[in-house]
CSV table of C-alpha atoms in Angstrom, one decimal:
chain,number,residue,atom,x,y,z
A,505,UNK,CA,-52.3,27.6,-43.6
A,506,UNK,CA,-55.5,29.2,-42.6
A,507,UNK,CA,-55.5,32.7,-41.0
A,508,UNK,CA,-55.6,33.3,-37.3
A,509,UNK,CA,-59.0,35.0,-37.5
A,510,UNK,CA,-61.9,32.7,-36.5
A,511,UNK,CA,-64.9,32.4,-38.7
A,512,UNK,CA,-68.2,33.1,-37.0
A,513,UNK,CA,-69.5,30.0,-38.9
A,514,UNK,CA,-67.6,27.6,-36.7
A,515,UNK,CA,-66.3,27.3,-33.1
A,516,UNK,CA,-62.8,28.2,-32.2
A,517,UNK,CA,-60.2,25.4,-31.7
A,518,UNK,CA,-60.6,23.9,-28.2
A,519,UNK,CA,-57.1,23.6,-26.8
A,520,UNK,CA,-57.9,22.1,-23.4
A,521,UNK,CA,-55.9,19.0,-24.4
A,522,UNK,CA,-52.7,20.9,-25.1
A,523,UNK,CA,-53.0,24.5,-23.7
A,524,UNK,CA,-50.0,25.3,-21.6
A,525,UNK,CA,-48.5,21.8,-22.1
A,526,UNK,CA,-44.9,21.2,-23.3
A,527,UNK,CA,-45.4,19.5,-26.7
A,528,UNK,CA,-42.6,18.1,-28.8
A,529,UNK,CA,-43.2,17.9,-32.6
A,530,UNK,CA,-40.9,15.4,-34.2
A,531,UNK,CA,-40.4,16.1,-37.9
A,532,UNK,CA,-40.9,19.3,-39.9
A,533,UNK,CA,-42.7,17.9,-42.9
A,534,UNK,CA,-46.1,19.0,-44.0
A,535,UNK,CA,-47.9,17.3,-41.2
A,536,UNK,CA,-45.4,18.5,-38.6
A,537,UNK,CA,-45.7,22.1,-39.7
A,538,UNK,CA,-49.5,21.9,-39.6
A,539,UNK,CA,-49.4,20.3,-36.1
A,540,UNK,CA,-47.0,22.9,-34.7
A,541,UNK,CA,-49.2,25.7,-36.1
A,542,UNK,CA,-52.3,24.3,-34.5
A,543,UNK,CA,-50.5,23.7,-31.2
A,544,UNK,CA,-49.3,27.3,-31.1
A,545,UNK,CA,-52.8,28.5,-31.8
A,546,UNK,CA,-53.9,26.6,-28.7
A,547,UNK,CA,-51.2,28.2,-26.5
A,548,UNK,CA,-49.1,25.1,-26.2
A,549,UNK,CA,-45.4,25.4,-25.4
A,550,UNK,CA,-44.0,23.9,-28.6
A,551,UNK,CA,-40.6,22.5,-29.4
A,552,UNK,CA,-40.0,21.2,-33.0
A,553,UNK,CA,-37.0,18.9,-33.9
A,554,UNK,CA,-35.8,17.6,-37.2
A,555,UNK,CA,-32.4,16.2,-38.2
A,556,UNK,CA,-32.7,17.6,-41.7
A,557,UNK,CA,-31.2,21.2,-41.8
A,558,UNK,CA,-32.6,21.9,-45.3
A,559,UNK,CA,-33.5,25.3,-46.8
A,560,UNK,CA,-37.1,24.3,-46.7
A,561,UNK,CA,-36.9,23.4,-43.1
A,562,UNK,CA,-35.1,26.6,-42.2
A,563,UNK,CA,-37.9,28.6,-43.8
A,564,UNK,CA,-40.5,26.7,-41.8
A,565,UNK,CA,-38.4,27.1,-38.7
A,566,UNK,CA,-38.3,30.9,-39.1
A,567,UNK,CA,-42.1,31.1,-39.3
A,568,UNK,CA,-42.6,28.9,-36.3
A,569,UNK,CA,-40.1,30.8,-34.2
A,570,UNK,CA,-41.9,34.0,-35.1
A,571,UNK,CA,-45.1,32.4,-33.7
A,572,UNK,CA,-43.3,31.4,-30.5
A,573,UNK,CA,-42.0,27.9,-31.1
A,574,UNK,CA,-38.5,26.6,-30.3
A,575,UNK,CA,-37.1,24.8,-33.3
A,576,UNK,CA,-34.0,22.6,-33.4
A,577,UNK,CA,-32.6,21.5,-36.8
A,578,UNK,CA,-29.6,19.5,-37.8
A,579,UNK,CA,-28.0,16.1,-37.0
A,580,UNK,CA,-28.6,15.0,-33.4
A,581,UNK,CA,-31.7,17.2,-33.0
A,582,UNK,CA,-33.9,14.1,-32.5
A,583,UNK,CA,-31.3,12.2,-30.4
A,584,UNK,CA,-32.9,12.9,-27.0
A,585,UNK,CA,-36.3,13.6,-25.6
A,586,UNK,CA,-36.3,17.2,-24.2
A,587,UNK,CA,-36.7,17.4,-20.5
A,588,UNK,CA,-40.3,18.2,-19.4
A,589,UNK,CA,-42.0,17.0,-22.6
A,590,UNK,CA,-45.6,16.2,-21.8
A,591,UNK,CA,-46.8,15.2,-25.3
A,592,UNK,CA,-45.2,14.1,-28.5
A,593,UNK,CA,-46.6,14.6,-32.0
A,594,UNK,CA,-44.8,12.2,-34.3
A,595,UNK,CA,-44.1,12.2,-38.0
A,596,UNK,CA,-45.8,9.2,-39.7
A,597,UNK,CA,-42.5,8.1,-41.2
A,598,UNK,CA,-40.8,7.5,-37.8
A,599,UNK,CA,-40.9,3.9,-36.5
A,600,UNK,CA,-42.0,3.4,-32.9
A,601,UNK,CA,-38.5,2.1,-32.2
A,602,UNK,CA,-36.9,5.4,-33.1
A,603,UNK,CA,-34.9,6.4,-30.0
A,604,UNK,CA,-36.8,9.6,-29.3
A,605,UNK,CA,-40.1,7.9,-29.5
A,606,UNK,CA,-38.9,4.9,-27.5
A,607,UNK,CA,-37.7,7.3,-24.8
A,608,UNK,CA,-41.1,9.0,-24.8
A,609,UNK,CA,-42.9,5.7,-24.5
A,610,UNK,CA,-40.6,4.5,-21.7
A,611,UNK,CA,-41.3,7.8,-19.8
A,612,UNK,CA,-45.0,7.4,-20.2
A,613,UNK,CA,-45.3,10.4,-22.4
A,614,UNK,CA,-48.3,10.2,-24.8
A,615,UNK,CA,-47.5,9.9,-28.5
A,616,UNK,CA,-50.0,11.2,-31.0
A,617,UNK,CA,-50.2,11.4,-34.7
A,618,UNK,CA,-51.1,14.7,-36.4
A,619,UNK,CA,-54.4,13.1,-37.2
A,620,UNK,CA,-55.0,12.3,-33.5
A,621,UNK,CA,-54.1,15.9,-32.7
A,622,UNK,CA,-56.6,17.3,-35.3
A,623,UNK,CA,-59.3,15.1,-33.8
A,624,UNK,CA,-58.5,16.1,-30.2
A,625,UNK,CA,-58.5,19.8,-31.0
A,626,UNK,CA,-61.4,20.1,-33.4
A,627,UNK,CA,-63.8,17.3,-32.7
A,628,UNK,CA,-63.7,15.8,-29.2
A,629,UNK,CA,-64.9,18.9,-27.3
A,630,UNK,CA,-68.0,19.5,-29.4
A,631,UNK,CA,-71.4,18.0,-28.9
A,632,UNK,CA,-72.0,15.2,-31.4
A,633,UNK,CA,-74.5,17.1,-33.6
A,634,UNK,CA,-71.9,19.9,-34.1
A,635,UNK,CA,-69.0,17.7,-35.1
A,636,UNK,CA,-67.9,17.7,-38.7
A,637,UNK,CA,-68.2,14.0,-39.7
A,638,UNK,CA,-65.1,12.0,-40.7
A,639,UNK,CA,-65.3,9.3,-43.3
A,640,UNK,CA,-62.1,7.2,-43.2
A,641,UNK,CA,-60.4,4.8,-45.6
A,642,UNK,CA,-57.5,2.5,-45.0
A,643,UNK,CA,-56.2,-0.7,-46.5
A,644,UNK,CA,-53.0,-2.0,-48.1
A,645,UNK,CA,-54.0,-0.8,-51.6
A,646,UNK,CA,-56.5,1.5,-53.2
A,647,UNK,CA,-56.8,4.1,-50.5
A,648,UNK,CA,-56.0,7.2,-52.5
A,649,UNK,CA,-58.2,6.2,-55.4
A,650,UNK,CA,-61.1,5.4,-53.1
A,651,UNK,CA,-60.9,8.7,-51.2
A,652,UNK,CA,-60.8,10.6,-54.5
A,653,UNK,CA,-63.9,8.7,-55.7
A,654,UNK,CA,-65.6,9.3,-52.3
A,655,UNK,CA,-64.8,13.1,-52.3
A,656,UNK,CA,-66.1,13.3,-55.9
A,657,UNK,CA,-69.4,11.6,-55.0
A,658,UNK,CA,-69.9,13.8,-51.9
A,659,UNK,CA,-69.1,17.0,-54.0
A,660,UNK,CA,-71.6,15.9,-56.6
A,661,UNK,CA,-74.2,15.8,-53.8
A,662,UNK,CA,-73.4,19.4,-53.0
A,663,UNK,CA,-71.2,18.9,-50.0
A,664,UNK,CA,-68.1,21.0,-49.1
A,665,UNK,CA,-65.4,18.3,-48.7
A,666,UNK,CA,-62.0,18.4,-47.1
A,667,UNK,CA,-59.9,15.6,-48.6
A,668,UNK,CA,-57.1,15.1,-46.1
A,669,UNK,CA,-54.8,12.7,-44.3
A,670,UNK,CA,-52.3,10.4,-46.0
A,671,UNK,CA,-53.5,11.7,-49.4
A,672,UNK,CA,-51.4,14.8,-49.1
A,673,UNK,CA,-53.1,17.6,-47.1
A,674,UNK,CA,-52.7,17.2,-43.3
A,675,UNK,CA,-56.0,17.2,-41.4
A,676,UNK,CA,-54.7,20.1,-39.3
A,677,UNK,CA,-54.6,22.3,-42.4
A,678,UNK,CA,-58.3,21.8,-42.8
A,679,UNK,CA,-58.9,22.3,-39.1
A,680,UNK,CA,-57.0,25.6,-39.3
A,681,UNK,CA,-58.8,26.7,-42.5
A,682,UNK,CA,-61.0,29.4,-41.0
A,683,UNK,CA,-62.3,30.5,-44.3
A,684,UNK,CA,-64.3,27.4,-45.0
A,685,UNK,CA,-66.8,25.4,-43.0
A,686,UNK,CA,-66.6,21.9,-44.3
A,687,UNK,CA,-69.5,19.6,-44.3
A,688,UNK,CA,-67.5,16.4,-44.1
A,689,UNK,CA,-63.8,15.3,-43.9
A,690,UNK,CA,-62.7,12.5,-46.2
A,691,UNK,CA,-59.6,11.0,-44.5
A,692,UNK,CA,-57.1,8.6,-46.0
A,693,UNK,CA,-55.3,6.9,-43.1
A,694,UNK,CA,-52.1,4.9,-43.3
A,695,UNK,CA,-51.2,2.3,-40.8
A,696,UNK,CA,-48.5,4.7,-39.5
A,697,UNK,CA,-51.0,7.3,-38.7
A,698,UNK,CA,-53.4,4.9,-37.1
A,699,UNK,CA,-50.7,3.5,-35.0
A,700,UNK,CA,-50.5,6.7,-33.0
A,701,UNK,CA,-54.3,7.7,-33.2
A,702,UNK,CA,-56.1,6.5,-30.1
A,703,UNK,CA,-59.5,8.3,-29.8
A,704,UNK,CA,-60.8,8.7,-33.4
A,705,UNK,CA,-64.6,8.3,-33.6
A,706,UNK,CA,-65.4,8.2,-37.3
A,707,UNK,CA,-68.9,8.5,-38.8
A,708,UNK,CA,-68.0,5.6,-41.1
A,709,UNK,CA,-64.8,3.8,-42.1
A,710,UNK,CA,-63.6,1.3,-44.7
A,711,UNK,CA,-60.7,-1.2,-44.7
A,712,UNK,CA,-60.3,-2.1,-48.4
A,713,UNK,CA,-57.9,-5.1,-48.1
A,714,UNK,CA,-55.1,-6.5,-46.1
A,715,UNK,CA,-51.8,-7.9,-47.5
A,716,UNK,CA,-48.2,-7.8,-46.2
A,717,UNK,CA,-46.7,-4.3,-46.5
A,718,UNK,CA,-44.4,-1.9,-44.6
A,719,UNK,CA,-43.0,-4.8,-42.6
A,720,UNK,CA,-39.8,-2.8,-42.3
A,721,UNK,CA,-41.8,-0.4,-40.1
A,722,UNK,CA,-44.2,-2.6,-38.2
A,723,UNK,CA,-42.9,-5.3,-35.8
A,724,UNK,CA,-45.1,-8.0,-37.5
A,725,UNK,CA,-47.9,-8.5,-39.9
A,726,UNK,CA,-50.2,-9.0,-36.9
A,727,UNK,CA,-49.3,-5.5,-35.6
A,728,UNK,CA,-49.8,-4.0,-39.1
A,729,UNK,CA,-53.3,-5.6,-39.2
A,730,UNK,CA,-54.1,-4.3,-35.7
A,731,UNK,CA,-53.2,-0.8,-36.7
A,732,UNK,CA,-55.4,-1.0,-39.8
A,733,UNK,CA,-58.3,-2.5,-37.8
A,734,UNK,CA,-58.2,0.3,-35.3
A,735,UNK,CA,-60.0,2.5,-37.8
A,736,UNK,CA,-63.3,0.7,-36.9
A,737,UNK,CA,-63.0,1.5,-33.2
A,738,UNK,CA,-65.9,3.7,-32.0
A,739,UNK,CA,-67.4,4.1,-35.5
A,740,UNK,CA,-70.9,5.6,-35.2
A,741,UNK,CA,-72.6,4.6,-38.4
A,742,UNK,CA,-71.0,2.1,-40.9
A,743,UNK,CA,-68.0,-0.2,-41.0
A,744,UNK,CA,-67.3,-1.1,-44.6
A,745,UNK,CA,-65.4,-4.3,-45.4
A,746,UNK,CA,-64.3,-6.3,-48.4
A,747,UNK,CA,-66.3,-9.5,-48.8
A,748,UNK,CA,-63.5,-11.0,-50.9
A,749,UNK,CA,-61.0,-10.3,-48.1
A,750,UNK,CA,-62.2,-12.2,-44.9
A,751,UNK,CA,-59.6,-10.4,-42.8
A,752,UNK,CA,-61.4,-7.1,-43.2
A,753,UNK,CA,-64.7,-8.7,-42.1
A,754,UNK,CA,-63.0,-10.1,-39.0
A,755,UNK,CA,-61.8,-6.6,-38.2
A,756,UNK,CA,-65.4,-5.4,-38.1
A,757,UNK,CA,-66.5,-8.4,-36.0
A,758,UNK,CA,-63.8,-7.7,-33.4
A,759,UNK,CA,-64.2,-3.9,-33.3
A,760,UNK,CA,-65.7,-2.0,-30.4
A,761,UNK,CA,-68.1,0.2,-32.3
A,762,UNK,CA,-70.8,2.6,-31.1
A,763,UNK,CA,-74.1,1.0,-30.5
A,764,UNK,CA,-76.2,0.9,-33.7
A,765,UNK,CA,-73.2,1.0,-36.1
A,766,UNK,CA,-73.7,-1.4,-39.1
A,767,UNK,CA,-71.4,-3.8,-41.0
A,768,UNK,CA,-71.6,-3.1,-44.7
A,769,UNK,CA,-69.9,-5.4,-47.2
A,770,UNK,CA,-68.8,-4.7,-50.8
A,771,UNK,CA,-68.3,-7.4,-53.4
A,772,UNK,CA,-67.5,-7.9,-57.1
A,773,UNK,CA,-70.3,-10.4,-57.1
A,774,UNK,CA,-74.0,-10.2,-56.5
A,775,UNK,CA,-74.5,-8.5,-53.1
A,776,UNK,CA,-76.3,-10.1,-50.2
A,777,UNK,CA,-78.4,-7.9,-47.8
A,778,UNK,CA,-76.4,-5.1,-46.3
A,779,UNK,CA,-73.9,-5.1,-49.2
A,780,UNK,CA,-73.0,-3.3,-52.3
A,781,UNK,CA,-72.1,-5.3,-55.4
A,782,UNK,CA,-72.3,-5.9,-59.1
A,783,UNK,CA,-75.4,-7.2,-61.0
A,784,UNK,CA,-75.6,-7.2,-64.8
A,785,UNK,CA,-72.8,-4.7,-65.3
A,786,UNK,CA,-74.3,-2.4,-62.7
A,787,UNK,CA,-73.1,-1.2,-59.3
A,788,UNK,CA,-76.0,-1.8,-56.9
A,789,UNK,CA,-76.9,-1.1,-53.3
A,790,UNK,CA,-78.6,-3.6,-51.0
A,791,UNK,CA,-77.5,-1.8,-47.8
A,792,UNK,CA,-78.9,1.7,-47.7
A,793,UNK,CA,-82.5,1.1,-49.0
A,794,UNK,CA,-85.6,0.1,-47.2
A,795,UNK,CA,-86.3,-2.8,-49.6
A,796,UNK,CA,-82.9,-4.3,-49.1
A,797,UNK,CA,-84.3,-7.7,-48.2
A,798,UNK,CA,-85.8,-8.1,-51.7
A,799,UNK,CA,-84.3,-5.7,-54.1
A,800,UNK,CA,-81.3,-3.5,-55.0
A,801,UNK,CA,-80.9,0.1,-56.1
A,802,UNK,CA,-78.8,0.9,-59.2
A,803,UNK,CA,-75.9,3.3,-58.4
A,804,UNK,CA,-73.9,3.4,-61.6
A,805,UNK,CA,-72.7,1.3,-64.6
A,806,UNK,CA,-69.4,-0.5,-64.7
A,807,UNK,CA,-68.4,1.8,-67.6
A,808,UNK,CA,-68.8,4.8,-65.2
A,809,UNK,CA,-65.7,3.4,-63.4
A,810,UNK,CA,-62.5,4.3,-65.3
A,811,UNK,CA,-60.3,2.4,-65.5
A,812,UNK,CA,-62.8,-0.4,-64.8
A,813,UNK,CA,-60.2,-3.1,-63.8
A,814,UNK,CA,-61.7,-5.3,-61.1
A,815,UNK,CA,-59.7,-3.7,-58.2
A,816,UNK,CA,-60.9,-0.3,-59.3
A,817,UNK,CA,-64.5,-1.4,-59.3
A,818,UNK,CA,-64.0,-2.6,-55.8
A,819,UNK,CA,-62.6,0.8,-54.9
A,820,UNK,CA,-65.7,2.4,-56.4
A,821,UNK,CA,-68.0,0.1,-54.4
A,822,UNK,CA,-66.2,1.0,-51.2
A,823,UNK,CA,-66.4,4.7,-51.9
A,824,UNK,CA,-70.1,4.3,-52.8
A,825,UNK,CA,-70.7,2.5,-49.5
A,826,UNK,CA,-69.2,5.3,-47.5
A,827,UNK,CA,-71.0,8.0,-49.5
A,828,UNK,CA,-74.3,6.2,-49.1
A,829,UNK,CA,-73.7,5.9,-45.3
A,830,UNK,CA,-73.5,9.7,-45.3
A,831,UNK,CA,-76.8,10.0,-47.2
A,832,UNK,CA,-75.5,10.7,-50.7
A,833,UNK,CA,-78.2,9.9,-53.4
A,834,UNK,CA,-77.6,7.3,-56.0
A,835,UNK,CA,-77.3,9.9,-58.8
A,836,UNK,CA,-74.4,11.5,-57.0
A,837,UNK,CA,-72.5,8.2,-56.9
A,838,UNK,CA,-72.8,8.0,-60.7
A,839,UNK,CA,-72.1,11.7,-61.3
A,840,UNK,CA,-69.1,11.6,-58.9
A,841,UNK,CA,-67.6,8.7,-60.8
A,842,UNK,CA,-68.2,10.3,-64.2
A,843,UNK,CA,-66.6,13.6,-63.2
A,844,UNK,CA,-63.6,12.1,-61.5
A,845,UNK,CA,-60.1,12.4,-63.0
A,846,UNK,CA,-57.8,10.2,-60.9
A,847,UNK,CA,-54.2,11.0,-60.2
A,848,UNK,CA,-51.7,9.5,-62.6
A,849,UNK,CA,-49.6,6.3,-62.4
A,850,UNK,CA,-52.6,4.1,-61.7
A,851,UNK,CA,-53.0,1.5,-64.5
A,852,UNK,CA,-52.6,4.4,-66.9
A,853,UNK,CA,-52.1,3.6,-70.6
A,854,UNK,CA,-49.0,5.4,-71.8
A,855,UNK,CA,-49.0,4.3,-75.5
A,856,UNK,CA,-50.0,1.5,-77.9
A,857,UNK,CA,-47.8,0.7,-80.8
A,858,UNK,CA,-47.2,-2.4,-83.0
A,859,UNK,CA,-49.8,-4.2,-81.0
A,860,UNK,CA,-48.1,-3.7,-77.7
A,861,UNK,CA,-49.7,-1.7,-74.9
A,862,UNK,CA,-47.5,0.1,-72.4
A,863,UNK,CA,-49.2,0.7,-69.0
A,864,UNK,CA,-47.9,2.7,-66.0
A,865,UNK,CA,-49.0,1.4,-62.6
A,866,UNK,CA,-46.1,2.8,-60.6
A,867,UNK,CA,-48.4,3.2,-57.7
A,868,UNK,CA,-48.4,-0.6,-57.2
A,869,UNK,CA,-45.8,-0.3,-54.5
A,870,UNK,CA,-46.2,-3.7,-52.9
A,871,UNK,CA,-46.7,-7.3,-54.1
A,872,UNK,CA,-50.5,-7.3,-53.4
A,873,UNK,CA,-51.0,-4.2,-55.5
A,874,UNK,CA,-48.9,-5.6,-58.3
A,875,UNK,CA,-50.8,-8.9,-58.3
A,876,UNK,CA,-54.1,-7.0,-58.4
A,877,UNK,CA,-53.0,-4.8,-61.3
A,878,UNK,CA,-51.8,-7.9,-63.2
A,879,UNK,CA,-55.2,-9.5,-63.1
A,880,UNK,CA,-56.4,-6.9,-65.6
A,881,UNK,CA,-53.9,-8.0,-68.4
A,882,UNK,CA,-52.7,-11.1,-70.2
A,883,UNK,CA,-50.1,-11.7,-71.5
A,884,UNK,CA,-47.7,-9.4,-69.6
A,885,UNK,CA,-44.1,-8.3,-69.8
A,886,UNK,CA,-43.7,-7.3,-66.2
A,887,UNK,CA,-41.3,-4.4,-65.1
A,888,UNK,CA,-40.7,-4.7,-61.4
A,889,UNK,CA,-38.4,-3.9,-58.5
A,890,UNK,CA,-37.3,-1.3,-56.0
A,891,UNK,CA,-37.6,-1.4,-52.3
A,892,UNK,CA,-39.5,-4.5,-51.2
A,893,UNK,CA,-40.1,-3.2,-47.6
A,894,UNK,CA,-39.7,-6.6,-46.0
A,895,UNK,CA,-42.4,-8.2,-48.1
A,896,UNK,CA,-42.2,-11.5,-50.1
A,897,UNK,CA,-43.0,-12.3,-53.8
A,898,UNK,CA,-43.5,-16.0,-53.2
A,899,UNK,CA,-47.3,-15.7,-53.3
A,900,UNK,CA,-47.5,-13.2,-56.1
A,901,UNK,CA,-45.4,-15.1,-58.7
A,902,UNK,CA,-47.3,-18.4,-58.7
A,903,UNK,CA,-50.6,-16.4,-58.9
A,904,UNK,CA,-49.5,-14.6,-62.1
A,905,UNK,CA,-47.0,-17.0,-63.7
A,906,UNK,CA,-49.3,-18.1,-66.5
A,907,UNK,CA,-49.8,-14.4,-67.5
A,908,UNK,CA,-46.1,-13.6,-67.8
A,909,UNK,CA,-44.4,-13.3,-71.2
A,910,UNK,CA,-41.3,-12.2,-69.4
A,911,UNK,CA,-40.0,-10.0,-66.6
A,912,UNK,CA,-37.6,-7.1,-66.4
A,913,UNK,CA,-36.2,-6.3,-62.9
A,914,UNK,CA,-34.4,-3.3,-61.6
A,915,UNK,CA,-33.9,-1.6,-58.2
A,916,UNK,CA,-32.2,-2.5,-54.9
A,917,UNK,CA,-34.3,-5.7,-54.3
A,918,UNK,CA,-34.4,-7.0,-57.8
A,919,UNK,CA,-32.6,-10.2,-56.8
A,920,UNK,CA,-35.4,-11.0,-54.3
A,921,UNK,CA,-37.9,-11.0,-57.2
A,922,UNK,CA,-35.6,-12.9,-59.5
A,923,UNK,CA,-35.2,-15.6,-56.9
A,924,UNK,CA,-39.0,-15.9,-56.5
A,925,UNK,CA,-39.4,-16.1,-60.3
A,926,UNK,CA,-36.7,-18.8,-60.4
A,927,UNK,CA,-38.5,-20.8,-57.7
A,928,UNK,CA,-42.1,-20.5,-59.0
A,929,UNK,CA,-41.9,-19.6,-62.7
A,930,UNK,CA,-38.6,-21.0,-64.0
A,931,UNK,CA,-39.7,-20.9,-67.6
A,932,UNK,CA,-40.4,-17.2,-67.6
A,933,UNK,CA,-37.6,-15.2,-69.3
A,934,UNK,CA,-36.0,-12.7,-66.9
A,935,UNK,CA,-33.8,-9.7,-67.7
A,936,UNK,CA,-32.0,-8.0,-64.8
A,937,UNK,CA,-31.0,-4.4,-65.2
A,938,UNK,CA,-28.0,-3.8,-62.9
A,939,UNK,CA,-27.8,-0.1,-63.5
A,940,UNK,CA,-28.7,1.6,-60.1
A,941,UNK,CA,-29.2,5.1,-61.6
A,942,UNK,CA,-32.5,6.6,-62.8
A,943,UNK,CA,-31.4,5.9,-66.4
A,944,UNK,CA,-32.0,2.3,-65.7
A,945,UNK,CA,-35.6,2.8,-66.7
A,946,UNK,CA,-34.5,3.4,-70.3
A,947,UNK,CA,-32.7,0.1,-70.2
A,948,UNK,CA,-35.7,-1.6,-68.6
A,949,UNK,CA,-38.0,-0.3,-71.4
A,950,UNK,CA,-35.6,-1.5,-74.1
A,951,UNK,CA,-35.4,-4.9,-72.5
A,952,UNK,CA,-39.2,-5.1,-72.2
A,953,UNK,CA,-39.5,-4.2,-75.9
A,954,UNK,CA,-37.3,-7.2,-76.8
A,955,UNK,CA,-39.6,-9.5,-74.9
A,956,UNK,CA,-43.0,-8.1,-76.0
A,957,UNK,CA,-45.1,-9.6,-78.8
A,958,UNK,CA,-48.2,-8.1,-80.5
A,959,UNK,CA,-51.1,-8.4,-78.1
A,960,UNK,CA,-48.9,-8.1,-75.0
A,961,UNK,CA,-49.0,-5.5,-72.3
A,962,UNK,CA,-45.8,-4.1,-70.9
A,963,UNK,CA,-46.8,-3.3,-67.3
A,964,UNK,CA,-44.9,-1.3,-64.9
A,965,UNK,CA,-46.2,-2.7,-61.6
A,966,UNK,CA,-43.1,-2.6,-59.5
A,967,UNK,CA,-44.4,-4.3,-56.3
A,968,UNK,CA,-41.9,-2.2,-54.5
A,969,UNK,CA,-41.4,1.4,-53.2
A,970,UNK,CA,-39.4,3.7,-55.4
A,971,UNK,CA,-37.0,5.7,-53.1
A,972,UNK,CA,-33.9,3.6,-53.9
A,973,UNK,CA,-33.7,5.2,-57.3
A,974,UNK,CA,-36.5,7.8,-57.7
A,975,UNK,CA,-37.9,10.7,-55.6
A,976,UNK,CA,-41.4,9.1,-55.6
A,977,UNK,CA,-43.5,6.6,-57.4
A,978,UNK,CA,-44.7,9.4,-59.6
A,979,UNK,CA,-41.1,10.2,-60.7
A,980,UNK,CA,-40.7,6.5,-61.4
A,981,UNK,CA,-43.8,6.4,-63.5
A,982,UNK,CA,-42.8,9.6,-65.4
A,983,UNK,CA,-39.4,8.0,-66.1
A,984,UNK,CA,-41.2,5.0,-67.6
A,985,UNK,CA,-43.5,7.1,-69.7
A,986,UNK,CA,-40.7,9.2,-71.0
A,987,UNK,CA,-38.6,6.2,-71.9
A,988,UNK,CA,-41.5,4.6,-73.7
A,989,UNK,CA,-42.3,7.7,-75.7
A,990,UNK,CA,-38.7,8.3,-76.6
A,991,UNK,CA,-38.3,4.7,-77.8
A,992,UNK,CA,-41.5,4.9,-79.9
A,993,UNK,CA,-40.6,8.3,-81.3
A,994,UNK,CA,-37.2,7.0,-82.3
A,995,UNK,CA,-38.8,4.0,-83.9
A,996,UNK,CA,-41.2,6.2,-85.9
A,997,UNK,CA,-38.3,8.4,-87.0
A,998,UNK,CA,-36.4,5.4,-88.3
A,999,UNK,CA,-39.4,4.2,-90.1
A,1000,UNK,CA,-39.8,7.5,-91.9
A,1001,UNK,CA,-36.2,7.6,-93.2
């Protein structure tokens, strides 16, 4: 959290939207804590509720009570909407049908995300030239990689960058950071956050792709798509879409943008005018140059993108489009890609032994992400399963069936994937791990080793969320890597006897 002193380098928070109002913060996670802190600084009357009476929440509650908030923890704390509530700040994990949110909606009480609150408090009251620009990224897959690429490109150009939003650090933390004046915010936005964000006006925004996901949260795929598309509303400079995904272009066409905003495409093929794309192993720009009708500007080489699987090249092009919309020179795109070290569990090679490559893509938490990952390898022993989140594998399996040496399934929705394999790839060998404990990954790796042949890739691309068995997709990836290394170490020791 930033200090209470206000830097002379930037304006104070403008609290007209919340000053003196009774504001309910639902959820005391990181975004809820940041929201409550910002609201208190703006002299709101704050009540915070969370059903989880954990040690961590009790520590946060003590801080907030000292600052003047009322905090209610424990089962039943979120059962009813407190009387007199004038505004609700919701946790992104709470579905709109959650009783306390449904009650607020029925009573006509506005419901904001923490992102919306940050925009309202720090951006809306300022004249346009003084606002810190926001560059936003959403999509079903690739968001975190893309914002990390974008932040690296912007930093290479000498900008002070706040990387915030769904990527981990709440936007309000950057807003409250009085020690730093940021030049630009890079904001990863989930459909959950966008659902309760109503007035954002981003400098530029990108929708990377659209595929079924989080259908246990959204009422329908159409609602999920509408929430994603809302990122383009009121954009002032560039709306970036995926040429290979027509749904994203339709979002731009239907968006109510600021006059003068442009549509910018990215493609893995040769780019048309107002696009970025690939020519002769080069990433090139035909959107942000004066000669775009007749020529293209080299930004980077494909080898500058690591790993340079097709979907990651698409991420790099989207990031470059946003960076170029902000005025970043071509050299900073290349330098940003070269200096970047992505977070783990994204098509990360764990080991290669006896001709078999073991790859961790635990971040592939939905079928679209898994299918995209699998396009980079052939043949594959596929390790999959977890929480399917209401999605189907009936499109994925036919698309990758010819690549599959075999499949190993684990997790709560493993039978759903097995049934899809039976329907669409009945000749693919399938091993089902019925163990529901975290040790099941050891069994899955052993089963995959039985199926794999020299030249194969054993790919952990679960196509599912991880929380049925693991604390996060990272913990799942770590379990996979540990099991692989233990197996290979044991094999090496046996060979030396």
